[in-house]
Amino acid sequence: MPKNKKSSYLLTLALVVVLYGVSAFLVASGRINKYVSGILVMVLVNIILTVSLNLASGFLGQLVLGHAGFMSVGAYASALFTLNSGLPISVAFPLSILIAGVVAVIFGILIGIPALRLKGDYLAIITLGFGEIIKVLINFFDFTGGARGLRGIPRVVDKSSGISVEFVKFSYAFFLAVLTIYLITAFIRSRHGRAVIAIREDEIAAEASGINTTYYKLLAFVMAAFFAGVAGALYAHHLGVLNPAKFDFNYSVEILVMVVLGGMGSITGSVVSAIALTILPELLRGFSDYRMLAYSVILILVMLFKPTGLMGGYEFSLSRLVRKLRGKNKEKAEQEKVGAAK
Amino acid sequence: MSVLTAKNISVVFGGLKAVEDFSIEISEGELVGLIGPNGAGKTTVFNLLTGVYQPTTGSITLNGQDVTGKKPEQIVSIGAARTFQNIRLFKQMTVLDNVLVADNGSRTYSVASALLRTTKYWKEEKAAREKAMALLSVFGMESLADATAENLPYGKQRKLEIARALATNPTLLLLDEPAAGMNPTETTELMETIALIREKFKVAVLLIEHDMSLVTGICERVIVLNFGNILAQGTPQEVTSNPEVITAYLGE
Amino acid sequence: MKFASQIINGLSLGSIYALVALGYNMVYGIVGLINFAHGDIIMVGGYMVYVAMVVAGAPLWVAVLASILVCAFTGIFIQQVAYQRLLNSGAPRISLLITAIGASIFLQNLFQMLFSSSGKSMPSMITGAPLNIGSLQISRVTMVTIAVSVLLMAGLQLVVKKTRIGKAMRATSEDAGAAVLMGINTKRTIVFTFGLGSALAAVGSVLYSSAYPLITPYMGGMLGLKAFVAAVLGGIGSLPGAMLGGYLIAVSESLTKAFGLSKLTDAVVFGILIVILLVRPAGLLGKNTKEKV
């Protein structure tokens, strides 16, 4: 690893650790109440969903209208696993997260292959259909709890252990969100990620540059599905109950709005808008009737007037910020020197 | 040894024979011009040779491998790269990234390797960057590496497209009207660059040009296409003095 | 007999799907966009009939006419406000798709605000004695639905094949740039196409709500999705294909119901979409077209 990269990675890691330390302390010590820490977990769940959807829609450029569908598949798979595995929850839950991702990947492959082999907008319509149909199927079968939903999903930590449930939930959510951001960023900044962006820019030119477009389209789409599944597992064990109606088209649209508003192709934008659009509706409960109406207007207005979203392709970089601050300090010091000399 | 051999390829679109019985053989390092009036089927020939269209009949062999019916990206990996008449760059990507995309096939690090940032990742990324910068410097564009492709002036965009094609390590380079929209000075400069890269990268070049005078300057051999058929071929002198060619270009 | 009557139901519903699918098809053909809001135009049409007949007490023909006008206007309005600018600037396709889905959500939620989400019962619009063939009974609604849609589809074929504006539509969808050079006002042609497609959806909406007399703000979603699947099945861009696709989808849906799996009809339709895309992406009657390079 080049030296300057190493220091930038370490710097970012340090920031993440500090951020975690402070917020985990606040949650564990009860300085943040259960309601607020619940919102924090939902913020992190939505960050995972938004960043992963950005991979498929922002970087790959394929509209996905059923991200909540992949989330629901993951949520049910993980909940059914922890309900029936018989393993202690501290083992079963991490395993179930992986299972959730894998099951979402399987569904992603099943609907991705027919849609992504072709050029054109089939993925939008097929994911829209998927999101609706998966709800029908969950309602239809008995093992999913049907329309009544799935209840009694175990808590993420044994009660007897005495550790605060809120703290453990938050820690899982924080770790998974950071991991998602890291993995997707690392993917994008590699030859594979460049291939994915090239397909968005011009599919025919990508082919002519030797890119196997079907493979890369499927890869990016399925990765997005994986993380949606992971978010589902987190969600299921956060709430403890699953209701198929929650994973509807509106939820998929909500995640899409977060991606679009933050900027298609900006991970920083996704994180910021996932935070803002999770917290704002909590503050503006009175306006909840108008939420979807507002979202639809946001989608149209952003596309018409600022198609790159609020952040565009901008990415926050800690090392750049530090360089800038240092540069300013140096300048200041120089100026002071000059001033003193006078 | 021949780099490309196409035998009697034809393609039919909705009952219309867009290209009929087209045959061509290109040797290593040869520079061949493909000319013909508008709508003669030149670009269709390119699309057939690069796998964008599948020929209805006939066969195509590239570097000793049968590539008939293969997909574009497979044909690229066997050694034929192309540019487009109406420039197709990855507009929002940087100049460097445009070239790096085409270098993808030269690298082997896996997705897992990229996610874990292994030594292999760093090593190959470094090599890729060095190769891409070297390619850009051939076109005098290394200082533009971080510029966004769509912000380049027109002539530079054409050059970037050629640099991108070269990044796939081709043995055959297909250029579709590379001088279109350029002024005479730019055109002369481009033709010199093409001659240079042929030497430097040991590639054979098949060049579509609309303007016959450009082709006669640098090509060893010229093929004239009219209404999807080969009308004439030979040295530039032979072709330009062929009465049928003159008729096709100037009309009756 | 139950089987035969399910098939007849299928033909009636299929006619409606076909009418809606034609709207998708025309817009897709001319601007290459999946107009997600098209399904919701049907919903708008339903509410217009409701408002005209129940709230204002107007006779049926006034209601139908009002519904057609409002739908055509809504379709054109969406095209002007949400798509026009992006189409002209050559924006990436995903931007267009996102505004299209935005327009769809907007209509759904606007009507939910105006009329509540609980749905409205429609008055009976088509009355009369059913037709009895042996023990098979065909309702008047079914007969009218099939007759009206077949007539409209034939009429549309005539418009597209024989009239000036039809020729302009075909030219614009073939190559908009060349059409402009040939003196065709492509902007007006696109507006006309959106209007015509939406007007057809209004008729589809009247027929649909005669057969299923409960309208909700979200009714357009699934209906639109199925009509789109019909368009893909028949071959996107092909008008006869849209009809064939509509009938096939509706009949397979009716048969699923006949086998007692009515909860799974939506899933069956979706399964059909996946199979077509795998086996014959150009659809049954569609042409395989290659993007220009």
PDB file of N, CA, C and O in Angstrom, chain A residues 253-302:
ATOM      1  N   VAL A 253     -39.403   3.485  -2.837  1.00  0.00           N
ATOM      2  CA  VAL A 253     -39.318   4.845  -3.371  1.00  0.00           C
ATOM      3  C   VAL A 253     -38.579   5.751  -2.391  1.00  0.00           C
ATOM      4  O   VAL A 253     -37.753   6.570  -2.787  1.00  0.00           O
ATOM      5  N   GLU A 254     -38.855   5.570  -1.093  1.00  0.00           N
ATOM      6  CA  GLU A 254     -38.176   6.368  -0.083  1.00  0.00           C
ATOM      7  C   GLU A 254     -36.656   6.226  -0.202  1.00  0.00           C
ATOM      8  O   GLU A 254     -35.920   7.214  -0.149  1.00  0.00           O
ATOM      9  N   ILE A 255     -36.197   4.993  -0.378  1.00  0.00           N
ATOM     10  CA  ILE A 255     -34.748   4.769  -0.510  1.00  0.00           C
ATOM     11  C   ILE A 255     -34.240   5.418  -1.797  1.00  0.00           C
ATOM     12  O   ILE A 255     -33.175   6.034  -1.823  1.00  0.00           O
ATOM     13  N   LEU A 256     -35.040   5.309  -2.846  1.00  0.00           N
ATOM     14  CA  LEU A 256     -34.642   5.926  -4.115  1.00  0.00           C
ATOM     15  C   LEU A 256     -34.519   7.444  -3.959  1.00  0.00           C
ATOM     16  O   LEU A 256     -33.587   8.062  -4.484  1.00  0.00           O
ATOM     17  N   VAL A 257     -35.465   8.034  -3.227  1.00  0.00           N
ATOM     18  CA  VAL A 257     -35.412   9.485  -3.012  1.00  0.00           C
ATOM     19  C   VAL A 257     -34.118   9.848  -2.276  1.00  0.00           C
ATOM     20  O   VAL A 257     -33.460  10.835  -2.595  1.00  0.00           O
ATOM     21  N   MET A 258     -33.735   9.024  -1.296  1.00  0.00           N
ATOM     22  CA  MET A 258     -32.489   9.291  -0.567  1.00  0.00           C
ATOM     23  C   MET A 258     -31.305   9.276  -1.526  1.00  0.00           C
ATOM     24  O   MET A 258     -30.428  10.141  -1.462  1.00  0.00           O
ATOM     25  N   VAL A 259     -31.288   8.305  -2.428  1.00  0.00           N
ATOM     26  CA  VAL A 259     -30.177   8.213  -3.387  1.00  0.00           C
ATOM     27  C   VAL A 259     -30.175   9.423  -4.311  1.00  0.00           C
ATOM     28  O   VAL A 259     -29.144  10.071  -4.518  1.00  0.00           O
ATOM     29  N   VAL A 260     -31.333   9.740  -4.854  1.00  0.00           N
ATOM     30  CA  VAL A 260     -31.434  10.802  -5.853  1.00  0.00           C
ATOM     31  C   VAL A 260     -31.101  12.162  -5.240  1.00  0.00           C
ATOM     32  O   VAL A 260     -30.357  12.953  -5.806  1.00  0.00           O
ATOM     33  N   LEU A 261     -31.632  12.397  -4.049  1.00  0.00           N
ATOM     34  CA  LEU A 261     -31.404  13.681  -3.404  1.00  0.00           C
ATOM     35  C   LEU A 261     -29.932  13.836  -3.035  1.00  0.00           C
ATOM     36  O   LEU A 261     -29.332  14.899  -3.223  1.00  0.00           O
ATOM     37  N   GLY A 262     -29.331  12.783  -2.524  1.00  0.00           N
ATOM     38  CA  GLY A 262     -27.931  12.851  -2.122  1.00  0.00           C
ATOM     39  C   GLY A 262     -27.006  12.945  -3.309  1.00  0.00           C
ATOM     40  O   GLY A 262     -25.906  13.460  -3.209  1.00  0.00           O
ATOM     41  N   GLY A 263     -27.437  12.434  -4.428  1.00  0.00           N
ATOM     42  CA  GLY A 263     -26.610  12.485  -5.623  1.00  0.00           C
ATOM     43  C   GLY A 263     -26.289  11.083  -6.104  1.00  0.00           C
ATOM     44  O   GLY A 263     -25.667  10.309  -5.382  1.00  0.00           O
ATOM     45  N   MET A 264     -26.732  10.782  -7.332  1.00  0.00           N
ATOM     46  CA  MET A 264     -26.470   9.461  -7.869  1.00  0.00           C
ATOM     47  C   MET A 264     -24.976   9.373  -8.158  1.00  0.00           C
ATOM     48  O   MET A 264     -24.430  10.163  -8.912  1.00  0.00           O
ATOM     49  N   GLY A 265     -24.326   8.445  -7.511  1.00  0.00           N
ATOM     50  CA  GLY A 265     -22.896   8.314  -7.702  1.00  0.00           C
ATOM     51  C   GLY A 265     -22.090   8.994  -6.609  1.00  0.00           C
ATOM     52  O   GLY A 265     -20.879   9.087  -6.708  1.00  0.00           O
ATOM     53  N   SER A 266     -22.746   9.498  -5.563  1.00  0.00           N
ATOM     54  CA  SER A 266     -22.014  10.054  -4.427  1.00  0.00           C
ATOM     55  C   SER A 266     -22.363   9.288  -3.162  1.00  0.00           C
ATOM     56  O   SER A 266     -23.505   9.309  -2.699  1.00  0.00           O
ATOM     57  N   ILE A 267     -21.375   8.593  -2.603  1.00  0.00           N
ATOM     58  CA  ILE A 267     -21.619   7.821  -1.385  1.00  0.00           C
ATOM     59  C   ILE A 267     -21.821   8.778  -0.212  1.00  0.00           C
ATOM     60  O   ILE A 267     -22.711   8.578   0.624  1.00  0.00           O
ATOM     61  N   THR A 268     -21.036   9.842  -0.182  1.00  0.00           N
ATOM     62  CA  THR A 268     -21.213  10.840   0.865  1.00  0.00           C
ATOM     63  C   THR A 268     -22.646  11.373   0.836  1.00  0.00           C
ATOM     64  O   THR A 268     -23.303  11.486   1.875  1.00  0.00           O
ATOM     65  N   GLY A 269     -23.115  11.686  -0.363  1.00  0.00           N
ATOM     66  CA  GLY A 269     -24.475  12.204  -0.514  1.00  0.00           C
ATOM     67  C   GLY A 269     -25.498  11.221   0.013  1.00  0.00           C
ATOM     68  O   GLY A 269     -26.454  11.606   0.703  1.00  0.00           O
ATOM     69  N   SER A 270     -25.307   9.936  -0.284  1.00  0.00           N
ATOM     70  CA  SER A 270     -26.245   8.915   0.180  1.00  0.00           C
ATOM     71  C   SER A 270     -26.300   8.899   1.699  1.00  0.00           C
ATOM     72  O   SER A 270     -27.378   8.811   2.292  1.00  0.00           O
ATOM     73  N   VAL A 271     -25.133   8.975   2.339  1.00  0.00           N
ATOM     74  CA  VAL A 271     -25.093   8.914   3.795  1.00  0.00           C
ATOM     75  C   VAL A 271     -25.809  10.128   4.380  1.00  0.00           C
ATOM     76  O   VAL A 271     -26.675   9.993   5.245  1.00  0.00           O
ATOM     77  N   VAL A 272     -25.478  11.302   3.852  1.00  0.00           N
ATOM     78  CA  VAL A 272     -26.078  12.525   4.382  1.00  0.00           C
ATOM     79  C   VAL A 272     -27.594  12.506   4.209  1.00  0.00           C
ATOM     80  O   VAL A 272     -28.359  12.788   5.138  1.00  0.00           O
ATOM     81  N   SER A 273     -28.063  12.132   3.010  1.00  0.00           N
ATOM     82  CA  SER A 273     -29.504  12.214   2.802  1.00  0.00           C
ATOM     83  C   SER A 273     -30.239  11.083   3.518  1.00  0.00           C
ATOM     84  O   SER A 273     -31.387  11.254   3.917  1.00  0.00           O
ATOM     85  N   ALA A 274     -29.579   9.935   3.730  1.00  0.00           N
ATOM     86  CA  ALA A 274     -30.219   8.885   4.518  1.00  0.00           C
ATOM     87  C   ALA A 274     -30.415   9.368   5.951  1.00  0.00           C
ATOM     88  O   ALA A 274     -31.462   9.128   6.560  1.00  0.00           O
ATOM     89  N   ILE A 275     -29.407  10.067   6.476  1.00  0.00           N
ATOM     90  CA  ILE A 275     -29.541  10.600   7.839  1.00  0.00           C
ATOM     91  C   ILE A 275     -30.678  11.623   7.888  1.00  0.00           C
ATOM     92  O   ILE A 275     -31.601  11.520   8.697  1.00  0.00           O
ATOM     93  N   ALA A 276     -30.632  12.586   6.957  1.00  0.00           N
ATOM     94  CA  ALA A 276     -31.610  13.673   6.979  1.00  0.00           C
ATOM     95  C   ALA A 276     -33.027  13.148   6.776  1.00  0.00           C
ATOM     96  O   ALA A 276     -33.946  13.509   7.514  1.00  0.00           O
ATOM     97  N   LEU A 277     -33.206  12.271   5.783  1.00  0.00           N
ATOM     98  CA  LEU A 277     -34.565  11.829   5.461  1.00  0.00           C
ATOM     99  C   LEU A 277     -35.089  10.756   6.420  1.00  0.00           C
ATOM    100  O   LEU A 277     -36.242  10.353   6.330  1.00  0.00           O
ATOM    101  N   THR A 278     -34.252  10.266   7.323  1.00  0.00           N
ATOM    102  CA  THR A 278     -34.785   9.392   8.357  1.00  0.00           C
ATOM    103  C   THR A 278     -35.221  10.222   9.557  1.00  0.00           C
ATOM    104  O   THR A 278     -36.235   9.949  10.195  1.00  0.00           O
ATOM    105  N   ILE A 279     -34.423  11.253   9.854  1.00  0.00           N
ATOM    106  CA  ILE A 279     -34.721  12.053  11.048  1.00  0.00           C
ATOM    107  C   ILE A 279     -35.855  13.058  10.804  1.00  0.00           C
ATOM    108  O   ILE A 279     -36.752  13.202  11.630  1.00  0.00           O
ATOM    109  N   LEU A 280     -35.824  13.700   9.634  1.00  0.00           N
ATOM    110  CA  LEU A 280     -36.846  14.726   9.336  1.00  0.00           C
ATOM    111  C   LEU A 280     -38.283  14.237   9.536  1.00  0.00           C
ATOM    112  O   LEU A 280     -39.068  14.908  10.208  1.00  0.00           O
ATOM    113  N   PRO A 281     -38.673  13.082   8.963  1.00  0.00           N
ATOM    114  CA  PRO A 281     -40.061  12.643   9.132  1.00  0.00           C
ATOM    115  C   PRO A 281     -40.416  12.417  10.603  1.00  0.00           C
ATOM    116  O   PRO A 281     -41.578  12.576  10.993  1.00  0.00           O
ATOM    117  N   GLU A 282     -39.415  12.067  11.442  1.00  0.00           N
ATOM    118  CA  GLU A 282     -39.686  11.897  12.867  1.00  0.00           C
ATOM    119  C   GLU A 282     -40.020  13.246  13.491  1.00  0.00           C
ATOM    120  O   GLU A 282     -40.860  13.350  14.373  1.00  0.00           O
ATOM    121  N   LEU A 283     -39.333  14.285  13.018  1.00  0.00           N
ATOM    122  CA  LEU A 283     -39.571  15.623  13.557  1.00  0.00           C
ATOM    123  C   LEU A 283     -40.876  16.211  13.024  1.00  0.00           C
ATOM    124  O   LEU A 283     -41.545  16.983  13.681  1.00  0.00           O
ATOM    125  N   LEU A 284     -41.225  15.834  11.791  1.00  0.00           N
ATOM    126  CA  LEU A 284     -42.395  16.437  11.135  1.00  0.00           C
ATOM    127  C   LEU A 284     -43.540  15.436  11.045  1.00  0.00           C
ATOM    128  O   LEU A 284     -44.092  15.214   9.979  1.00  0.00           O
ATOM    129  N   ARG A 285     -43.866  14.824  12.174  1.00  0.00           N
ATOM    130  CA  ARG A 285     -44.903  13.787  12.157  1.00  0.00           C
ATOM    131  C   ARG A 285     -46.219  14.306  11.590  1.00  0.00           C
ATOM    132  O   ARG A 285     -46.960  13.572  10.946  1.00  0.00           O
ATOM    133  N   GLY A 286     -46.511  15.566  11.840  1.00  0.00           N
ATOM    134  CA  GLY A 286     -47.777  16.136  11.400  1.00  0.00           C
ATOM    135  C   GLY A 286     -47.945  16.141   9.891  1.00  0.00           C
ATOM    136  O   GLY A 286     -49.058  16.189   9.376  1.00  0.00           O
ATOM    137  N   PHE A 287     -46.810  16.072   9.202  1.00  0.00           N
ATOM    138  CA  PHE A 287     -46.878  16.166   7.745  1.00  0.00           C
ATOM    139  C   PHE A 287     -46.830  14.799   7.063  1.00  0.00           C
ATOM    140  O   PHE A 287     -46.672  14.720   5.858  1.00  0.00           O
ATOM    141  N   SER A 288     -46.964  13.736   7.878  1.00  0.00           N
ATOM    142  CA  SER A 288     -46.724  12.410   7.317  1.00  0.00           C
ATOM    143  C   SER A 288     -47.674  12.086   6.162  1.00  0.00           C
ATOM    144  O   SER A 288     -47.343  11.315   5.273  1.00  0.00           O
ATOM    145  N   ASP A 289     -48.867  12.723   6.152  1.00  0.00           N
ATOM    146  CA  ASP A 289     -49.806  12.460   5.056  1.00  0.00           C
ATOM    147  C   ASP A 289     -49.265  12.955   3.723  1.00  0.00           C
ATOM    148  O   ASP A 289     -49.624  12.453   2.662  1.00  0.00           O
ATOM    149  N   TYR A 290     -48.422  13.983   3.803  1.00  0.00           N
ATOM    150  CA  TYR A 290     -47.942  14.588   2.557  1.00  0.00           C
ATOM    151  C   TYR A 290     -46.571  14.064   2.143  1.00  0.00           C
ATOM    152  O   TYR A 290     -45.995  14.534   1.183  1.00  0.00           O
ATOM    153  N   ARG A 291     -46.060  13.095   2.926  1.00  0.00           N
ATOM    154  CA  ARG A 291     -44.679  12.681   2.706  1.00  0.00           C
ATOM    155  C   ARG A 291     -44.451  12.152   1.288  1.00  0.00           C
ATOM    156  O   ARG A 291     -43.556  12.587   0.593  1.00  0.00           O
ATOM    157  N   MET A 292     -45.284  11.195   0.870  1.00  0.00           N
ATOM    158  CA  MET A 292     -45.063  10.591  -0.445  1.00  0.00           C
ATOM    159  C   MET A 292     -45.274  11.624  -1.553  1.00  0.00           C
ATOM    160  O   MET A 292     -44.598  11.613  -2.566  1.00  0.00           O
ATOM    161  N   LEU A 293     -46.233  12.527  -1.324  1.00  0.00           N
ATOM    162  CA  LEU A 293     -46.467  13.574  -2.316  1.00  0.00           C
ATOM    163  C   LEU A 293     -45.208  14.433  -2.442  1.00  0.00           C
ATOM    164  O   LEU A 293     -44.739  14.727  -3.553  1.00  0.00           O
ATOM    165  N   ALA A 294     -44.631  14.781  -1.285  1.00  0.00           N
ATOM    166  CA  ALA A 294     -43.405  15.588  -1.298  1.00  0.00           C
ATOM    167  C   ALA A 294     -42.279  14.816  -1.990  1.00  0.00           C
ATOM    168  O   ALA A 294     -41.530  15.382  -2.793  1.00  0.00           O
ATOM    169  N   TYR A 295     -42.176  13.520  -1.702  1.00  0.00           N
ATOM    170  CA  TYR A 295     -41.115  12.717  -2.314  1.00  0.00           C
ATOM    171  C   TYR A 295     -41.243  12.699  -3.832  1.00  0.00           C
ATOM    172  O   TYR A 295     -40.251  12.776  -4.560  1.00  0.00           O
ATOM    173  N   SER A 296     -42.479  12.566  -4.315  1.00  0.00           N
ATOM    174  CA  SER A 296     -42.643  12.505  -5.770  1.00  0.00           C
ATOM    175  C   SER A 296     -42.214  13.822  -6.400  1.00  0.00           C
ATOM    176  O   SER A 296     -41.576  13.838  -7.456  1.00  0.00           O
ATOM    177  N   VAL A 297     -42.543  14.920  -5.721  1.00  0.00           N
ATOM    178  CA  VAL A 297     -42.144  16.225  -6.260  1.00  0.00           C
ATOM    179  C   VAL A 297     -40.617  16.363  -6.228  1.00  0.00           C
ATOM    180  O   VAL A 297     -40.003  16.852  -7.176  1.00  0.00           O
ATOM    181  N   ILE A 298     -40.006  15.872  -5.142  1.00  0.00           N
ATOM    182  CA  ILE A 298     -38.537  15.925  -5.046  1.00  0.00           C
ATOM    183  C   ILE A 298     -37.907  15.166  -6.215  1.00  0.00           C
ATOM    184  O   ILE A 298     -36.990  15.652  -6.883  1.00  0.00           O
ATOM    185  N   LEU A 299     -38.421  13.951  -6.481  1.00  0.00           N
ATOM    186  CA  LEU A 299     -37.849  13.142  -7.563  1.00  0.00           C
ATOM    187  C   LEU A 299     -37.881  13.916  -8.876  1.00  0.00           C
ATOM    188  O   LEU A 299     -36.888  13.986  -9.602  1.00  0.00           O
ATOM    189  N   ILE A 300     -39.037  14.499  -9.190  1.00  0.00           N
ATOM    190  CA  ILE A 300     -39.179  15.188 -10.475  1.00  0.00           C
ATOM    191  C   ILE A 300     -38.298  16.440 -10.508  1.00  0.00           C
ATOM    192  O   ILE A 300     -37.557  16.665 -11.464  1.00  0.00           O
ATOM    193  N   LEU A 301     -38.352  17.233  -9.438  1.00  0.00           N
ATOM    194  CA  LEU A 301     -37.607  18.497  -9.449  1.00  0.00           C
ATOM    195  C   LEU A 301     -36.102  18.263  -9.515  1.00  0.00           C
ATOM    196  O   LEU A 301     -35.392  18.932 -10.271  1.00  0.00           O
ATOM    197  N   VAL A 302     -35.602  17.298  -8.743  1.00  0.00           N
ATOM    198  CA  VAL A 302     -34.157  17.039  -8.769  1.00  0.00           C
ATOM    199  C   VAL A 302     -33.742  16.610 -10.176  1.00  0.00           C
ATOM    200  O   VAL A 302     -32.754  17.103 -10.729  1.00  0.00           O
TER     201      VAL A 302
END
